[in-house]
Short mmCIF file of C-alpha atoms in Angstrom, two decimals:
data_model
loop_
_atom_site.label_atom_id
_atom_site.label_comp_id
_atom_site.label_asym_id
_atom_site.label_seq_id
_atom_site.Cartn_x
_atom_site.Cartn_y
_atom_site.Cartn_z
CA UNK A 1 0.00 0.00 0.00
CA UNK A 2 1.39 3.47 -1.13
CA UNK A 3 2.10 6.17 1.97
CA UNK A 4 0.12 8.94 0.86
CA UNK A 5 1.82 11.30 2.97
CA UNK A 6 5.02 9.59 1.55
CA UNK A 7 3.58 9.77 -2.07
CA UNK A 8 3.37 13.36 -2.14
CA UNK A 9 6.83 13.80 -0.93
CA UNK A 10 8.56 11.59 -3.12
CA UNK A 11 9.50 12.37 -6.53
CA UNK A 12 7.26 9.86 -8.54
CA UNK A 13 4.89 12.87 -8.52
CA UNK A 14 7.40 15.26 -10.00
CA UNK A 15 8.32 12.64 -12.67
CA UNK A 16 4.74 11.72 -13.39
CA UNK A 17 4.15 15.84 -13.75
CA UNK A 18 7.34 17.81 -14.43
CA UNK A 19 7.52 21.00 -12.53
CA UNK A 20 7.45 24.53 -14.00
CA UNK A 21 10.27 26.51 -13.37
CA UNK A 22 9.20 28.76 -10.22
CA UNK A 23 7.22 31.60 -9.98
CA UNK A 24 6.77 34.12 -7.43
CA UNK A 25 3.16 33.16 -5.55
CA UNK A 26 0.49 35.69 -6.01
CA UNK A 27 -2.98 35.79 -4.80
CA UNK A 28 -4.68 35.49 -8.09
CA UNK A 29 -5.77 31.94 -9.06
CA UNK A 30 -4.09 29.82 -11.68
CA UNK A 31 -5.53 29.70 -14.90
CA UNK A 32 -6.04 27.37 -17.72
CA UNK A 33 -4.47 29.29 -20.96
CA UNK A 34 -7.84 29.68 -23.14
CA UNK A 35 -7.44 29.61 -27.03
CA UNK A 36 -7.68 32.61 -29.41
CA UNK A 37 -11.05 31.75 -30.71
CA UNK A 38 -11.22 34.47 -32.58
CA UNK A 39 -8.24 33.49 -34.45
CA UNK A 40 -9.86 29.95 -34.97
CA UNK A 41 -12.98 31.58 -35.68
CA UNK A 42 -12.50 34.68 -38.33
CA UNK A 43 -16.16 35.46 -38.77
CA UNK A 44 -18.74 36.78 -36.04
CA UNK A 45 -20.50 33.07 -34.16
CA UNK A 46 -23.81 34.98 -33.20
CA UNK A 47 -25.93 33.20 -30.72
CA UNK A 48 -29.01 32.74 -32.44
CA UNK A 49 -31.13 30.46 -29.68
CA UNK A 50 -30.47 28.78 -26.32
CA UNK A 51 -33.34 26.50 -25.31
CA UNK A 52 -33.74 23.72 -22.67
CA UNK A 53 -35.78 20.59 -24.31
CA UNK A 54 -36.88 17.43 -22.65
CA UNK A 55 -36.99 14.56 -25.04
CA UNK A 56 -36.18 11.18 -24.24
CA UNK A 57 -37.17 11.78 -20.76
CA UNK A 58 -34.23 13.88 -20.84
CA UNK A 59 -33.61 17.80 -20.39
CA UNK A 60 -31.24 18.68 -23.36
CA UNK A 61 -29.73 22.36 -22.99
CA UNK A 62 -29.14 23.08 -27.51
CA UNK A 63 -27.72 26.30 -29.13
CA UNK A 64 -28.28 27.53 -32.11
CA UNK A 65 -25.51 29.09 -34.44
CA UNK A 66 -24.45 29.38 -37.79
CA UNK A 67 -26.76 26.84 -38.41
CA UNK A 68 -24.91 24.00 -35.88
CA UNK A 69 -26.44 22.91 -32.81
CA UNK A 70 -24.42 22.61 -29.73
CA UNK A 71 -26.00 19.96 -27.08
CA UNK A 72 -25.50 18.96 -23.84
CA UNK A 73 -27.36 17.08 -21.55
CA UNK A 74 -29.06 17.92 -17.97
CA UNK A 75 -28.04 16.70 -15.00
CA UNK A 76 -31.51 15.63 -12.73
CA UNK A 77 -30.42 18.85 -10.57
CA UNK A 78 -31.62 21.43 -13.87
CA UNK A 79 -35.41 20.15 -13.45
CA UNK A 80 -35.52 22.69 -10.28
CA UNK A 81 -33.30 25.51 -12.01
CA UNK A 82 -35.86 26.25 -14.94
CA UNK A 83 -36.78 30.33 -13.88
CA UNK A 84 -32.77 30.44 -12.57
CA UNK A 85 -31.75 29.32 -15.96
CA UNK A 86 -34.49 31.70 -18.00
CA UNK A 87 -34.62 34.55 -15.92
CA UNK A 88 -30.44 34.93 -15.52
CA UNK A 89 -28.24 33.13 -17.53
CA UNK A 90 -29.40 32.82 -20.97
CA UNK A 91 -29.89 36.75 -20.94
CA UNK A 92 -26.21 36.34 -21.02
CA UNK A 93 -25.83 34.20 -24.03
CA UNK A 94 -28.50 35.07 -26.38
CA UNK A 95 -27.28 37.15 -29.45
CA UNK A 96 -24.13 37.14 -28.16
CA UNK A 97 -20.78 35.89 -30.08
CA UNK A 98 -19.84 32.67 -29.22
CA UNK A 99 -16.04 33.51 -29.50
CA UNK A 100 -16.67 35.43 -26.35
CA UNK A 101 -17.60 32.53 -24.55
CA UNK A 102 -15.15 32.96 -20.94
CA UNK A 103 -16.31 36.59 -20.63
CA UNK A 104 -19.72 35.27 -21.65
CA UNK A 105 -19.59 32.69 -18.39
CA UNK A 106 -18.07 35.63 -16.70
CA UNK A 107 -20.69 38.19 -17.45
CA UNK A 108 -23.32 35.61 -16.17
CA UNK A 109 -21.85 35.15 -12.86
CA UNK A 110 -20.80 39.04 -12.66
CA UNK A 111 -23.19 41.06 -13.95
CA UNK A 112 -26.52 41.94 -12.64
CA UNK A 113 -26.00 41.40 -9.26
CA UNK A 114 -26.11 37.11 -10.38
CA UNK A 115 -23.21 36.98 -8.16
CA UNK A 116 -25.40 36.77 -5.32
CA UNK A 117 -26.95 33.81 -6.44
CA UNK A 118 -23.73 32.16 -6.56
CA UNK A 119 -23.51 28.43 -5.35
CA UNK A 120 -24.38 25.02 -7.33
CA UNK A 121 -27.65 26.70 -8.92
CA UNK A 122 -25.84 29.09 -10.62
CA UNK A 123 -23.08 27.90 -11.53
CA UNK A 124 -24.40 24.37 -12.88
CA UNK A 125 -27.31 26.81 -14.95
CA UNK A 126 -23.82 28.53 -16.46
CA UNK A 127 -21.99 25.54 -17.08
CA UNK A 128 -24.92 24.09 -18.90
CA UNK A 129 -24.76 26.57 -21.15
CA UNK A 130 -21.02 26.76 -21.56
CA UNK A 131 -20.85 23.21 -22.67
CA UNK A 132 -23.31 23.86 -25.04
CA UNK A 133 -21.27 26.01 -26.66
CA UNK A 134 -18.77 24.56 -26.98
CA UNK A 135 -20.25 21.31 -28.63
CA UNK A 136 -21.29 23.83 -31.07
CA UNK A 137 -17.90 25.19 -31.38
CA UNK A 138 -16.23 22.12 -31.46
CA UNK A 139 -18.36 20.99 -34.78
CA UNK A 140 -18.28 24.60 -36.28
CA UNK A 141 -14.71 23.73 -36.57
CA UNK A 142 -15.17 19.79 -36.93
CA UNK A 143 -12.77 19.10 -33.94
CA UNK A 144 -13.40 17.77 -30.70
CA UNK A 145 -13.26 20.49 -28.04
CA UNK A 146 -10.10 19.79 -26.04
CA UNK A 147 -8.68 20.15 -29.32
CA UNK A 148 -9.52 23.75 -28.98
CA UNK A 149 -8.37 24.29 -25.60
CA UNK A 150 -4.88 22.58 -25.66
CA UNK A 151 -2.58 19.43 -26.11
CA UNK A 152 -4.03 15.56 -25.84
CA UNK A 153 -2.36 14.28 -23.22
CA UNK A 154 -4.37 11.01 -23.17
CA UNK A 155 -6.79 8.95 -25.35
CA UNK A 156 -8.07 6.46 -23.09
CA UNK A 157 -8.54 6.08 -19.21
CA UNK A 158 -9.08 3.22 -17.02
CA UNK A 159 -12.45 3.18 -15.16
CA UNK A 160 -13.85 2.13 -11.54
CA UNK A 161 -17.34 0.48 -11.45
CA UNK A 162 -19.72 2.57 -9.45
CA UNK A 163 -22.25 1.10 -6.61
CA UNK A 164 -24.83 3.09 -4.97
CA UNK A 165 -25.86 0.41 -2.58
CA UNK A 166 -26.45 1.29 1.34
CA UNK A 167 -28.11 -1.19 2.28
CA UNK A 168 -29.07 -5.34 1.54
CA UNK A 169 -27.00 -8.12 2.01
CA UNK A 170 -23.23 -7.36 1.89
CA UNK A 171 -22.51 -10.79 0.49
CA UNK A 172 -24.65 -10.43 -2.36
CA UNK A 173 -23.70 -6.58 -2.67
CA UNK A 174 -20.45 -7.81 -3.08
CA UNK A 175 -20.81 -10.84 -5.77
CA UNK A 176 -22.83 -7.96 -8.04
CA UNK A 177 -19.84 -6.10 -8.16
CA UNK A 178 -17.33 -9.14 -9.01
CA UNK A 179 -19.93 -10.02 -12.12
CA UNK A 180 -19.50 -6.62 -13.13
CA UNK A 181 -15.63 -6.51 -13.30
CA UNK A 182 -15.59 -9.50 -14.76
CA UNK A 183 -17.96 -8.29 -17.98
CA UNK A 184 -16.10 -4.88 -18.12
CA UNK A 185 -12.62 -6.13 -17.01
CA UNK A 186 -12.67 -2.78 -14.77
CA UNK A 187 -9.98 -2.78 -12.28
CA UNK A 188 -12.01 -1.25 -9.64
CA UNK A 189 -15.00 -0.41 -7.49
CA UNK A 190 -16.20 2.81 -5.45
CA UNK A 191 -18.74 1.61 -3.07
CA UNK A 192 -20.92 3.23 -0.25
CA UNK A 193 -20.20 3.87 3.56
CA UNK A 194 -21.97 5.60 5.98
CA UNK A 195 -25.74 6.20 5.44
CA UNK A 196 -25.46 9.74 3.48
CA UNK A 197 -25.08 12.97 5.80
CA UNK A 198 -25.85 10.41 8.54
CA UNK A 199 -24.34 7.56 10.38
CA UNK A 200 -27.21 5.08 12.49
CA UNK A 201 -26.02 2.19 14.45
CA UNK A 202 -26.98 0.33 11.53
CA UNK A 203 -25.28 2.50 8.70
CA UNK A 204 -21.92 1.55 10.87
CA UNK A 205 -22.81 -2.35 11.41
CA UNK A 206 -23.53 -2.47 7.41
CA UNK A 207 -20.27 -1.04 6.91
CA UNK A 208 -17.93 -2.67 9.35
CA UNK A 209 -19.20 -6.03 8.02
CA UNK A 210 -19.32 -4.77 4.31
CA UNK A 211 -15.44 -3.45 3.74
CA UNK A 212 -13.27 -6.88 4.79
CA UNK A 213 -16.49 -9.16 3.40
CA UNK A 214 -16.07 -6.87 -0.12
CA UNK A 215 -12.07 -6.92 -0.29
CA UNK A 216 -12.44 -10.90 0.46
CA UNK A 217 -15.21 -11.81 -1.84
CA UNK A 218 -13.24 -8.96 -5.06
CA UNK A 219 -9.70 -10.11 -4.18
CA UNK A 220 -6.52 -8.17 -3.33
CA UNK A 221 -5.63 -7.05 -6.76
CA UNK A 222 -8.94 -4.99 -7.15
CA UNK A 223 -8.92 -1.45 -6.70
CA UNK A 224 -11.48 -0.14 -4.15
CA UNK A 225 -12.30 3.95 -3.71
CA UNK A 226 -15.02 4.73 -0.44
CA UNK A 227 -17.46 7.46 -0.40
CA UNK A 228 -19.27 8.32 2.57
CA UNK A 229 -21.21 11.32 1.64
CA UNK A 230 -20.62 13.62 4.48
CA UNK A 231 -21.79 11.07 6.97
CA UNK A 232 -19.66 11.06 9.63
CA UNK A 233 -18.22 13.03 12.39
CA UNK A 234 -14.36 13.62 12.38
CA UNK A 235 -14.07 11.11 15.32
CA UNK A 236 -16.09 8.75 12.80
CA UNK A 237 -14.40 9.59 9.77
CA UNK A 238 -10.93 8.25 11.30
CA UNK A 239 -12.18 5.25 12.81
CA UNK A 240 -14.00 4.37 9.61
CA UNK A 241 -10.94 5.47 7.49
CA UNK A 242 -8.15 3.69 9.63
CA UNK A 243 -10.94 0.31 9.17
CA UNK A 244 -10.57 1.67 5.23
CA UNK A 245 -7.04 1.30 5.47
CA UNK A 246 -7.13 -1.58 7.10
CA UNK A 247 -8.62 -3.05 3.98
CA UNK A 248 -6.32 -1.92 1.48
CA UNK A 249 -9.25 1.21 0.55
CA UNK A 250 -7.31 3.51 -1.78
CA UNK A 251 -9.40 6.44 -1.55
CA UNK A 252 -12.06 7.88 1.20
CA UNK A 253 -14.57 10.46 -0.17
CA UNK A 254 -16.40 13.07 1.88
CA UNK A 255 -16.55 11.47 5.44
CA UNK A 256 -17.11 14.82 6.99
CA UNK A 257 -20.10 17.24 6.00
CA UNK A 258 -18.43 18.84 2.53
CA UNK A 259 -18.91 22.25 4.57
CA UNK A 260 -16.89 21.50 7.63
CA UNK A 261 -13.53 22.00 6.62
CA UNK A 262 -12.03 21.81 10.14
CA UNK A 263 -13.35 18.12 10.95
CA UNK A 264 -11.96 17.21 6.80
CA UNK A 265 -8.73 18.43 8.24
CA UNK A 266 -8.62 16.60 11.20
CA UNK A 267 -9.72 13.51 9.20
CA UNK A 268 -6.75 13.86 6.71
CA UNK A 269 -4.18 14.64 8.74
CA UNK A 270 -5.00 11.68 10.72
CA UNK A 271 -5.00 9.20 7.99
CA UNK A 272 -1.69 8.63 6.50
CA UNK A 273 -2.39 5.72 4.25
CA UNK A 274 -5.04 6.57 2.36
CA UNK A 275 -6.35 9.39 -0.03
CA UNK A 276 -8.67 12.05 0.93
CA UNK A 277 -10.97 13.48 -1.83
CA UNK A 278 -13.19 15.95 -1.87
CA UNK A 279 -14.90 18.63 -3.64
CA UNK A 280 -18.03 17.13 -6.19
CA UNK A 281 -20.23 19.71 -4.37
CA UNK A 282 -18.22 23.05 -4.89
CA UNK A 283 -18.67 25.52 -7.39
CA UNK A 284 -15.87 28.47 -5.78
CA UNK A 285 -12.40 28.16 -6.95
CA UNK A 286 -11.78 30.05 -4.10
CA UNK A 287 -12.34 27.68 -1.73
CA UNK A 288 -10.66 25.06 -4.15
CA UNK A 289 -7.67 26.63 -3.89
CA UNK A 290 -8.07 26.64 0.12
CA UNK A 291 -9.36 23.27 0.16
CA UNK A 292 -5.44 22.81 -1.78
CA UNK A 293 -3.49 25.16 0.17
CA UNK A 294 -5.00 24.22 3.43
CA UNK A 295 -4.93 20.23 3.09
CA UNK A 296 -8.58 19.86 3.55
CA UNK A 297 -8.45 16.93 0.58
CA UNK A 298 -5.46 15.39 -1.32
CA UNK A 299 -7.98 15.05 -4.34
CA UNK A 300 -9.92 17.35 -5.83
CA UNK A 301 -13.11 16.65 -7.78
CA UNK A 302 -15.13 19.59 -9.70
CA UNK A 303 -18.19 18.06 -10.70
CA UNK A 304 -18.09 18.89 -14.20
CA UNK A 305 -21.64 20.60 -14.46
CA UNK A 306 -22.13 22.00 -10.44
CA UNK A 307 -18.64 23.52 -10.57
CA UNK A 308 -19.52 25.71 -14.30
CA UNK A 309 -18.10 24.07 -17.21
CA UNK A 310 -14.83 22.45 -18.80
CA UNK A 311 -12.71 25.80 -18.28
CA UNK A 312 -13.76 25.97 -14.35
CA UNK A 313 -12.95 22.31 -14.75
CA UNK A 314 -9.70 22.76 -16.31
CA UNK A 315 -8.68 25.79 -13.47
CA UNK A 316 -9.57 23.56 -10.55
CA UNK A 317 -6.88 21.27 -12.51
CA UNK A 318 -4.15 24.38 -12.57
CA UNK A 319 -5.17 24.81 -8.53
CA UNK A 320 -4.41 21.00 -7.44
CA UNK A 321 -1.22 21.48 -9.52
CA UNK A 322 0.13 24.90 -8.18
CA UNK A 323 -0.60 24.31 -4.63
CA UNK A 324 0.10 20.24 -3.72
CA UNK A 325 -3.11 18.02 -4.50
CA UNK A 326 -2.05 15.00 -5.78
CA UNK A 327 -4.56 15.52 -8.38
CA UNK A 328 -7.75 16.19 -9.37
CA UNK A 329 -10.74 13.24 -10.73
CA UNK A 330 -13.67 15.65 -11.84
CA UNK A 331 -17.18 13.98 -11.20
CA UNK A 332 -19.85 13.11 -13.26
CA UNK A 333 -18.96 10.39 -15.72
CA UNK A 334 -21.54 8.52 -15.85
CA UNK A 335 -22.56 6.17 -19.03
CA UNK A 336 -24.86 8.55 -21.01
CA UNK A 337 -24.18 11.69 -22.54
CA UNK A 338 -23.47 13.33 -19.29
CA UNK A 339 -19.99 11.69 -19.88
CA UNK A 340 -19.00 14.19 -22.72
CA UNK A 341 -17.62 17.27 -21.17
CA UNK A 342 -15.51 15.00 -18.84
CA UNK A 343 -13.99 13.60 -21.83
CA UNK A 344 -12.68 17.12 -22.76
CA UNK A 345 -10.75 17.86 -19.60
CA UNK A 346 -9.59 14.40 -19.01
CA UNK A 347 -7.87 14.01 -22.42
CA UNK A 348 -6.16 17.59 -21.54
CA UNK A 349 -4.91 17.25 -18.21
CA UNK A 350 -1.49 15.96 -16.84
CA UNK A 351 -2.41 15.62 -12.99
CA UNK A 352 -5.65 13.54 -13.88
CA UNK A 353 -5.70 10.76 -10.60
CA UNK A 354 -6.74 7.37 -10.26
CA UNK A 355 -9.62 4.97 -11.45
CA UNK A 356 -12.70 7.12 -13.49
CA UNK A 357 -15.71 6.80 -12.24
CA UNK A 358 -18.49 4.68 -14.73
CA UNK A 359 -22.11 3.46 -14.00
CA UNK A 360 -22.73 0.03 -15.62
CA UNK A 361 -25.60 -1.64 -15.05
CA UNK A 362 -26.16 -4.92 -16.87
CA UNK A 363 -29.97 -5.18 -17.15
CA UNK A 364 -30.99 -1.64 -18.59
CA UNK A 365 -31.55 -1.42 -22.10
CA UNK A 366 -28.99 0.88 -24.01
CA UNK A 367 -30.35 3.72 -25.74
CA UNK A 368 -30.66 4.14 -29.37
CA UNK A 369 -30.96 8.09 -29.74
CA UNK A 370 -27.14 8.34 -29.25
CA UNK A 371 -23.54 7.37 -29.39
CA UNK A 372 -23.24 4.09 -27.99
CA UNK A 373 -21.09 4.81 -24.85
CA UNK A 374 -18.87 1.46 -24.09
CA UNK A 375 -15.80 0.32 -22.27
CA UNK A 376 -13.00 -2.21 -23.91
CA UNK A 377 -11.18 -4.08 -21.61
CA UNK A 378 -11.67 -2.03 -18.42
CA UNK A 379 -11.48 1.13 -20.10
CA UNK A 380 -12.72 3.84 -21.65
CA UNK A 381 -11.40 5.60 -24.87
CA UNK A 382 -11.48 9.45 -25.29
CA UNK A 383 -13.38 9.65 -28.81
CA UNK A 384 -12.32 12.18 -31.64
CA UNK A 385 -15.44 13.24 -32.92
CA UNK A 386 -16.80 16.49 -33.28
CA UNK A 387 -17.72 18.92 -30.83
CA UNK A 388 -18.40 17.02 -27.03
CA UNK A 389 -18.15 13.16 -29.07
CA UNK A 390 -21.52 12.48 -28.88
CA UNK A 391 -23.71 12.10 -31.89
CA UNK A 392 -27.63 12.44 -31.41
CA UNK A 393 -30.37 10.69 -33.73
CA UNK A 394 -32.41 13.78 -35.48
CA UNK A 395 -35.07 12.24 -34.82
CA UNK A 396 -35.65 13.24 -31.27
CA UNK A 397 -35.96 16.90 -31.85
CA UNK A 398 -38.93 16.71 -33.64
CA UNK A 399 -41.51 15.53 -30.58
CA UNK A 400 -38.78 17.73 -28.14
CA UNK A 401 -40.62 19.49 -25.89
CA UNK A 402 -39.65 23.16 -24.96
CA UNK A 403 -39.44 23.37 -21.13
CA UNK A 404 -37.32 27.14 -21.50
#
């Protein structure tokens, strides 16, 4: 088992990510460098429509330009943003140039007093928008977006099997999970502990039974992440995570409330053999540069719609790197076309860490009405089509219904 205190002061992490020669620190946050889309783009891009849809029991955010759409799809969270979304952001977008888009997702935060607003709603109504755009972008050009926005650094990632399962029997829990490696080939799990923002009697009993029953039943050469949810107290969190430990857990998500710093801290620094990750419910890179400087989480992980976008995505990267994190492993990757902005950052960044998260569930029926999202041998490859990758059947637009 890899020291994680050890690990980040070794040099494996300076070989894996060579180190820029030194700058003097200032208090302005890092930034990703953002393309001169003007020079990719001679001509004016001018927003013609931006309109949330459901089709396909779905809530599709599409943008009109130049005669291109540019798609993304809704997280479930967007269903309860609707008069955030209409009455804010899109004032911010519509008839605007598209080349503009970082001042455009800065505008939309800034101006108008939206600023007050700021948290999750906001900035997941923003980054909705921002992908959008830069689907349509991406096949304006006919290149896939993180070919806009920098270097390929990757083309394929190795992925962890998700569970969402709290409670049943552990056993059979546990023999789910080992059919599902064995159809993907996935070299890893993340599995529940705790009972989410809450820890009963029988939360703990599922878990204490659960951890050594899962790493016997999956083996010791399986990868296994932990995510708690906020569930514990900090006395909790290190008795859970020194159990984690115990059982060759790599990583240990969230045990304290995501807004108690403090009891984080007290969790990390007590843990010396495992990761600490943290960060799927932030949208401030403020505090993502405190949760870095002040060693609240060794891992940090934007989720790639609640935090505003693939540039927000791509800064949060430029924090973990400038001030220690071992890394960052945004969120939301699931198997649908969610998955698609997530593909942009990770095929750009150097410091991307561990196992990816994917949802594979054997028994639901793939969708027809677009790209076929798969794994090969445990993982998944980064594809090279246009705009966000994901290809849609024309066909759904035409019973769409307009929710904004």
């Amino acid at each position: 088992m890899l020291n994680r205190r050890n690990f980040l002061k070794t040099g494996l992490l300076a070989a894996a990510f060579p180190v820029c020669p030194a700058v003097a620190d200032t208090d302005e946050l890092p930034h990703w460098p953002l393309p001169n889309l003007k020079a990719l783009f001679p001509e004016i891009i001018k927003i013609e429509s931006v309109e949330l849809l459901k089709t396909q029991g779905e809530l599709m955010l599409v943008v009109r330009a130049n005669g291109q759409l540019g798609i993304t799809q809704c997280n479930d969270r967007m269903q309860h943003l609707t008069s955030l979304l209409k009455g804010l952001i899109l004032p911010h977008f519509l008839g605007k140039d598209a080349r503009d888009l970082p001042q455009l997702v800065d505008n939309a935060y800034r101006l108008n007093s939206n600023y007050k607003y700021a948290g999750m709603p906001l900035w997941n109504c923003i980054g909705s928008v921002e992908i959008a755009v830069w689907d349509l972008l991406g096949k304006l050009l006919q290149k896939p977006v993180y070919q806009l926005l920098g270097k390929q650094v990757r083309n394929e990632y190795p992925v962890y099997i998700s569970d969402f399962n709290r409670e049943g029997d552990p056993e059979k829990i546990a023999n789910q999970l080992l059919e599902k490696l064995t159809v993907t080939e996935a070299k890893g799990v993340k599995i529940k502990v705790g009972g989410r923002m809450v820890n009963t009697p029988e939360n703990a009993a599922q878990t204490r039974k659960y951890i050594p029953l899962l790493r016997k039943i999956l083996g010791n050469e399986i990868i296994i992440y932990a995510d708690a949810n906020g569930s514990y107290t900090p006395h909790e969190g290190i008795e859970t995570g020194k159990m984690l430990e115990d059982n060759g857990v790599a990583i240990f998500e969230e045990p304290c409330n995501f807004e108690d710093e403090e009891g984080m801290k007290i969790v990390t620094k007590a843990l010396s053999k495992i990761v600490l990750a943290g960060g799927e419910q932030d949208s401030s890179l403020y505090r993502f540069r405190r949760l870095a400087q002040d060693k609240v989480y060794d891992l940090l992980q934007p989720d790639m719609y609640y935090n505003g976008g693939i540039l927000r995505a791509l800064q949060v990267a430029e924090i973990a790197k400038k001030y220690g994190a071992v890394g960052i492993a945004p969120h939301t990757p699931k198997s649908d076309p969610l998955i698609a902005p997530f593909w942009q950052v990770v095929a750009l960044i150097p410091n991307l860490y561990g196992l990816q998260e994917f949802v594979y569930n054997p028994t639901e029926k793939k969708p027809t009405w677009h790209t076929d999202i798969r794994l090969t041998k445990g993982k998944m490859t980064i594809p090279n089509r246009a705009g966000l990758g994901i290809d849609y059947d024309p066909s759904i637009w035409q019973s769409a219904e307009r929710i904004v």
